[in-house]
Amino acid sequence: MSGRYTVSREDWSLHRKGEIDRQRHREKVKEAIKKNLADIVSEESIILSDGKKVIKVPIRSLDEFHFRFNHNKQQHGGQGDGESKVGDVLGSDSKKKAGKGPGQGQGAGEEPGVDYYEAEITIDELAEMIFEDLGLPNLKQKKKPELASESVEFRDVRKVGIQSNIDRKRTIFQALKRRAIEEGKQGLGKITREDLRFKTWEQVYKYESSAVVLAMMDTSGSMGPWEKYIARSFFFWMVRFLRTKYQNVKIVFLSHHVTAKETSEEEFFTKGASGGTRCSSVYELALKVIEERFNPEDYNIYGFHFSDGDNLSSDNEKCVRLVKDLLKVCNLIGYGEIEGPYYYSSTLKSAFKKIEEQNFTTVSIRDKSGVFPALKSFFNPDPLKTATGR
Amino acid sequence: MSINEKYELEKALEQITAIAKGYNLDFYDMYFEICPADILYTFGAYGMPTRFSHWSFGKAYHKMKTQYDYNLSRIYEMVINSDPCYAFLLEGNSLIQNKMVMAHVLAHCDFFKNNYYFQRTSRQMVESMSVAAQRIRQYEFAHGREKVESFLDSVISIQEHIDPYRDIGKNEPAIEKSESGGCCGGEGCGKGCGKDSCKDKGCEGGNCGHTHSEQESPYDDLWKLDHLGEGQESKDDTQKAKKFPKKPEKDLLLFIMEYGRDLEDWQRDIISIIREEMFYFWPQMQTKIMNEGWATYWHLRIMRDMDLTEEESLEFAKLHSGVIQSSKVRLNPYFLGLKLFEYIEKRWDEPGEEDRIKYGRPGGEGREKIFEIRELDNDISFLRNCLTEEFVEQEDIYLYKKVGYEWKIVEKDWQKVRDSLVASMVNSGFPYIVVQDGDYGKRGELYLHHAYEGAELDVYYLERTLPHVYKLWGRPVYLETVLDSKKVLFSYSGEKVSKKFV
């Protein structure tokens, strides 16, 4: 007879299936984000955030694709409160229109019933991915190394040691070798006490060279909101990058229009300015800062300058000369030119073509997705390999 | 769960079961299992506790769990179509919540056991899925996780394309073995038919000599089906090519599984697993409104018969109204189903004049009628047969559509509302796609055909699904559909999806 019943409660504490697949999904989200870093790096929501927020990144590649009807062109059923009329508006898509992401007008999360997947990720997680391959190029041992940290490193193998530190691979290898020599046989026999190998550690002191980074930004009138935004996104990630990866890096913020001045970090990122452009002013200031405070004997020095390239043409000659001076004392100078909507016949970049020094790098950024390649080419730890910009 | 709680639950269950049986609900033996939220949500995401592992379930689980964590939504139970019937209750449900849920679950089980569309479903699917999951796990060990996962991705992308009515007209081989196939029995075999027999009737444009044309009825168009595709036949005659498959094949999974040239055994096995699981889930998709409506109808009746304190009654009322909340932008199956069952019951209990005279309904047959419906119908026939003008107006059901940037109500005419709702449920709401040619251009390429009936496909999705089909088939794939009233052929041969108007 059916209709009997039982109530029970098992121990579910070891059931992990959902969590495991959730983890796998998370991995796939990360992969997808990595592939789209160039677009994500310069998202407004990140650059303009306080740096702590969890951000949302739309990921279309993890949609579960199948043949389906076009939701936007179909009729759907709904239920009113008894007073609905033909022509009543239930919702509107006008606020958030097409234009974001590769979906181009197809997806929109607020449509009734449509699922648009957005992954949540903390800025720290994102930073970790972005910084993975970045490093300060040409870092040299300087005279005054500063002690950074004390740590242990496993770098020796001995015949005695703690069981938990046993080096399995070497032990087995040793056993194979001994058997081959003693018995002339291949394959693994018994492992004797003689074969055992242990990993052993040593105390090491990690020295890190000191470095200083000069962040130079054009804040003249020709730098419109968009250009400033691009420059700031670059510096936003640069500052985060240097602070996470290096303990002894000092950052000096210099902004300029016709004249240059040193600013606080906050001012650098928030204050706007106007006026003409004379880039030589900032290079002069940089040289002065270096001379007064950072002896190249003691410091690795890097300079990064962002401008729209709309420099006073009479000033270009001087800029080239000053950059050459800077290159003598700096490990690397990076110049980023943000190409605005207008075309300038002679930009600073074209003047810089004369500079042939190896440690001078220029990039031009045309749109938001150019920020990530710029980061990659400026912070390429191994400049011999060509930067892998897109 | 404390002993006391368990005792309380069992006591309540005894009562509920007795009441349910008193109403002639007929269910399997029941296993109720109390489980914590993460477990219940896992089951919800997978559709079955023992199902195989895949990131898409992880995604669903994550979404559901997050909503639960933020207190946005909550599932109270999950019930499985199996014998004995497993039902999972959320740990932390209050006693009254559990009472309602148990009553609800009993009615679901009654539905699984008695509805016609579930008659062919396996009642041992818990075990089957568990075994299948193990096999997939082994394939992962043998062939690598990435490989198995990406294959699963592809199969899942076309998993809805099975033929749930495969048992009808069975035993016909997909390949025409000889020229003597007795095709074209007049049941809309259309293009697949190369025979001349129905051409000789000499009728044009559907206006043929059927004798029943004196009385016009809304079903006259059915007769045209007999002559569908006749225009094309003359063309086909000149080629007289062997068709492969003989008739357009609705079951893409089966077709690919059987004829995909480069598939390995483990891959065919995975296709067959997904396909079997889809057969199992299909009736649930087909009867969502009825099933939920039935369960809601009965939890309401059963709870009314229970001895509830004032406080409990209030809590129950809150819970119940949460379940049946209607929405402007979607039809709540719990609500719609409940209302429709109640409406039908009332119509048969107290028939109006027309019902009494024209259909000879004496009244008082309400309960009997809804039991009959729960046995014989699915959502399509349920709505098509029972949605009346009165009901559509009473419940204020309408159609809405995107006009410019706005979603607007566009239709309130009851017949159009009914027809559109029914149409949206055809093939469980998935596009009807068949294999038209499995040897397209004599190159072994796959030509799919979307049976367009007014609803266009989502091109963005289409262009990303076609590569999956290509991956399974191993040769170029085509899909013919209609966009803006023009025939379009999408194709993919490994690089880029291209589209051309034909």
Short mmCIF file of C-alpha atoms in Angstrom, two decimals, chain A residues 1-28 31 59-98 101-108 110-120, chain B residues 1 6 9-10 13-14 17 21 27-36 39 42-43 46 49-51 53-56 58-59 61-63 65 91 113 145-146 149 153 157-158 160-161 326-331 335 395-402 405-412 420-421 429-431 433 450 455-458 460-462 464-466 469 479 484:
data_model
loop_
_atom_site.label_atom_id
_atom_site.label_comp_id
_atom_site.label_asym_id
_atom_site.label_seq_id
_atom_site.Cartn_x
_atom_site.Cartn_y
_atom_site.Cartn_z
CA MET A 1 0.00 0.00 0.00
CA SER A 2 1.39 3.38 -0.83
CA GLY A 3 1.01 6.59 1.09
CA ARG A 4 3.36 5.71 3.91
CA TYR A 5 5.81 8.36 5.04
CA THR A 6 9.03 8.97 6.89
CA VAL A 7 10.72 12.11 8.11
CA SER A 8 14.44 12.14 8.54
CA ARG A 9 17.42 14.38 8.76
CA GLU A 10 20.72 13.12 7.47
CA ASP A 11 24.10 14.63 8.09
CA TRP A 12 24.72 16.76 5.05
CA SER A 13 27.90 18.39 6.26
CA LEU A 14 30.09 16.57 3.74
CA HIS A 15 27.93 17.35 0.76
CA ARG A 16 29.97 19.73 -1.36
CA LYS A 17 28.72 19.34 -4.90
CA GLY A 18 27.10 22.73 -5.18
CA GLU A 19 30.12 24.42 -3.67
CA ILE A 20 32.53 22.63 -5.97
CA ASP A 21 30.65 23.58 -9.11
CA ARG A 22 30.20 27.07 -7.79
CA GLN A 23 33.96 27.21 -7.44
CA ARG A 24 34.39 26.01 -11.00
CA HIS A 25 32.00 28.67 -12.18
CA ARG A 26 33.98 31.24 -10.25
CA GLU A 27 37.13 30.07 -12.00
CA LYS A 28 35.45 30.48 -15.34
CA GLU A 31 39.13 33.44 -16.88
CA ILE A 59 30.18 38.65 -18.62
CA ARG A 60 28.44 37.47 -21.73
CA SER A 61 30.72 34.58 -22.46
CA LEU A 62 29.26 32.65 -19.53
CA ASP A 63 25.72 32.86 -20.78
CA GLU A 64 24.40 29.41 -21.39
CA PHE A 65 23.79 29.70 -25.09
CA HIS A 66 21.03 27.78 -26.74
CA PHE A 67 18.53 28.35 -29.50
CA ARG A 68 15.91 30.63 -28.07
CA PHE A 69 13.36 33.17 -29.14
CA ASN A 70 14.05 36.84 -29.30
CA HIS A 71 12.54 38.03 -26.06
CA ASN A 72 12.29 41.61 -27.26
CA LYS A 73 10.14 40.74 -30.22
CA GLN A 74 7.74 38.44 -28.46
CA GLN A 75 4.49 38.96 -26.68
CA HIS A 76 4.39 37.95 -23.06
CA GLY A 77 1.60 37.28 -20.63
CA GLY A 78 1.07 39.36 -17.54
CA GLN A 79 -1.60 39.98 -15.00
CA GLY A 80 -3.02 43.27 -13.88
CA ASP A 81 -5.05 44.39 -10.90
CA GLY A 82 -8.26 44.44 -12.84
CA GLU A 83 -7.91 47.84 -14.38
CA SER A 84 -5.29 47.34 -17.01
CA LYS A 85 -5.83 48.85 -20.45
CA VAL A 86 -4.20 48.36 -23.79
CA GLY A 87 -1.37 50.90 -23.98
CA ASP A 88 -0.42 50.81 -20.30
CA VAL A 89 3.34 51.00 -19.85
CA LEU A 90 4.80 48.31 -17.65
CA GLY A 91 8.44 49.19 -17.85
CA SER A 92 10.99 50.99 -19.89
CA ASP A 93 14.44 50.27 -21.23
CA SER A 94 15.31 53.80 -22.13
CA LYS A 95 17.56 54.50 -19.18
CA LYS A 96 20.16 51.90 -19.84
CA LYS A 97 20.42 51.50 -23.53
CA ALA A 98 22.66 49.45 -25.70
CA GLY A 101 29.89 45.22 -23.76
CA PRO A 102 29.92 42.96 -26.73
CA GLY A 103 26.22 42.18 -26.44
CA GLN A 104 25.30 45.30 -28.29
CA GLY A 105 21.77 46.01 -27.49
CA GLN A 106 20.69 42.49 -26.94
CA GLY A 107 20.94 42.06 -23.25
CA ALA A 108 19.64 44.34 -20.62
CA GLU A 110 16.19 45.13 -16.24
CA GLU A 111 13.99 43.69 -18.91
CA PRO A 112 11.32 41.53 -17.48
CA GLY A 113 12.53 38.00 -17.43
CA VAL A 114 15.85 38.40 -19.13
CA ASP A 115 18.92 37.12 -17.45
CA TYR A 116 22.09 39.08 -17.89
CA TYR A 117 24.96 37.76 -15.98
CA GLU A 118 27.14 40.11 -13.99
CA ALA A 119 30.01 38.77 -11.99
CA GLU A 120 30.94 40.40 -8.75
CA MET B 1 16.20 18.88 14.39
CA LYS B 6 10.47 15.60 14.58
CA LEU B 9 6.27 17.01 12.16
CA GLU B 10 5.32 13.37 12.15
CA LEU B 13 2.14 14.57 8.61
CA GLU B 14 -0.15 11.86 9.86
CA THR B 17 -1.81 12.38 4.89
CA LYS B 21 -6.33 10.49 1.29
CA PHE B 27 0.55 9.41 -3.97
CA TYR B 28 3.59 7.22 -3.58
CA ASP B 29 5.32 6.47 -0.30
CA MET B 30 6.91 9.67 0.90
CA TYR B 31 10.40 10.34 2.18
CA PHE B 32 10.68 13.72 3.77
CA GLU B 33 14.19 14.89 4.37
CA ILE B 34 15.07 18.01 6.31
CA CYS B 35 18.15 19.67 4.93
CA PRO B 36 20.09 22.89 5.40
CA ILE B 39 21.91 21.57 0.32
CA THR B 42 22.06 22.71 -4.48
CA PHE B 43 19.25 20.29 -5.26
CA TYR B 46 20.66 20.67 -10.23
CA PRO B 49 20.38 15.66 -5.84
CA THR B 50 22.39 13.06 -7.69
CA ARG B 51 22.89 14.82 -11.01
CA SER B 53 28.56 18.06 -11.99
CA HIS B 54 28.77 21.09 -14.27
CA TRP B 55 29.66 24.73 -13.83
CA SER B 56 26.28 25.89 -15.08
CA GLY B 58 27.27 26.02 -9.93
CA LYS B 59 26.17 29.26 -11.50
CA TYR B 61 23.32 27.48 -7.29
CA HIS B 62 25.33 30.62 -6.69
CA LYS B 63 22.48 32.78 -7.87
CA LYS B 65 22.00 30.87 -2.74
CA GLU B 91 15.80 23.34 7.76
CA LYS B 113 1.77 9.59 -10.22
CA ARG B 145 38.13 17.60 -17.08
CA GLU B 146 38.43 20.40 -19.63
CA GLU B 149 33.37 19.96 -19.60
CA ASP B 153 28.80 22.65 -22.69
CA SER B 157 23.42 23.97 -25.50
CA ILE B 158 21.03 21.85 -27.56
CA GLU B 160 16.04 20.85 -25.32
CA HIS B 161 16.00 19.42 -28.80
CA SER B 326 0.70 37.81 -9.24
CA SER B 327 2.96 39.93 -11.34
CA LYS B 328 2.50 42.50 -14.04
CA VAL B 329 5.21 41.04 -16.19
CA ARG B 330 4.81 37.33 -15.76
CA LEU B 331 2.09 34.89 -15.03
CA PHE B 335 -1.75 31.56 -9.04
CA GLU B 395 -8.11 37.68 -13.75
CA ASP B 396 -7.14 40.61 -15.96
CA ILE B 397 -4.70 38.69 -18.09
CA TYR B 398 -3.13 40.58 -20.95
CA LEU B 399 -0.29 40.45 -23.43
CA TYR B 400 2.52 42.94 -23.38
CA LYS B 401 5.28 43.63 -25.80
CA LYS B 402 8.22 45.90 -26.34
CA TYR B 405 11.93 51.36 -25.42
CA GLU B 406 8.80 50.66 -23.48
CA TRP B 407 7.03 47.50 -22.49
CA LYS B 408 3.38 48.09 -23.22
CA ILE B 409 0.17 46.16 -22.88
CA VAL B 410 -0.86 45.40 -26.43
CA GLU B 411 -3.67 42.89 -26.26
CA LYS B 412 -6.64 42.18 -24.05
CA SER B 420 -0.68 33.60 -27.66
CA LEU B 421 -0.16 31.98 -24.26
CA GLY B 429 8.61 27.28 -25.10
CA PHE B 430 11.68 26.26 -27.10
CA PRO B 431 12.07 26.87 -30.82
CA ILE B 433 14.15 22.87 -34.81
CA HIS B 450 13.64 26.18 -37.63
CA ALA B 455 8.44 34.18 -33.33
CA GLU B 456 11.97 35.07 -34.36
CA LEU B 457 15.06 33.55 -32.87
CA ASP B 458 17.52 35.47 -30.76
CA TYR B 460 22.97 36.80 -30.65
CA TYR B 461 22.31 33.48 -29.00
CA LEU B 462 21.93 31.64 -32.28
CA ARG B 464 26.88 31.43 -30.31
CA THR B 465 24.98 28.17 -30.25
CA LEU B 466 25.73 27.14 -33.81
CA VAL B 469 26.45 22.17 -32.89
CA LEU B 479 20.32 26.73 -39.65
CA ASP B 484 11.86 40.16 -40.74
#
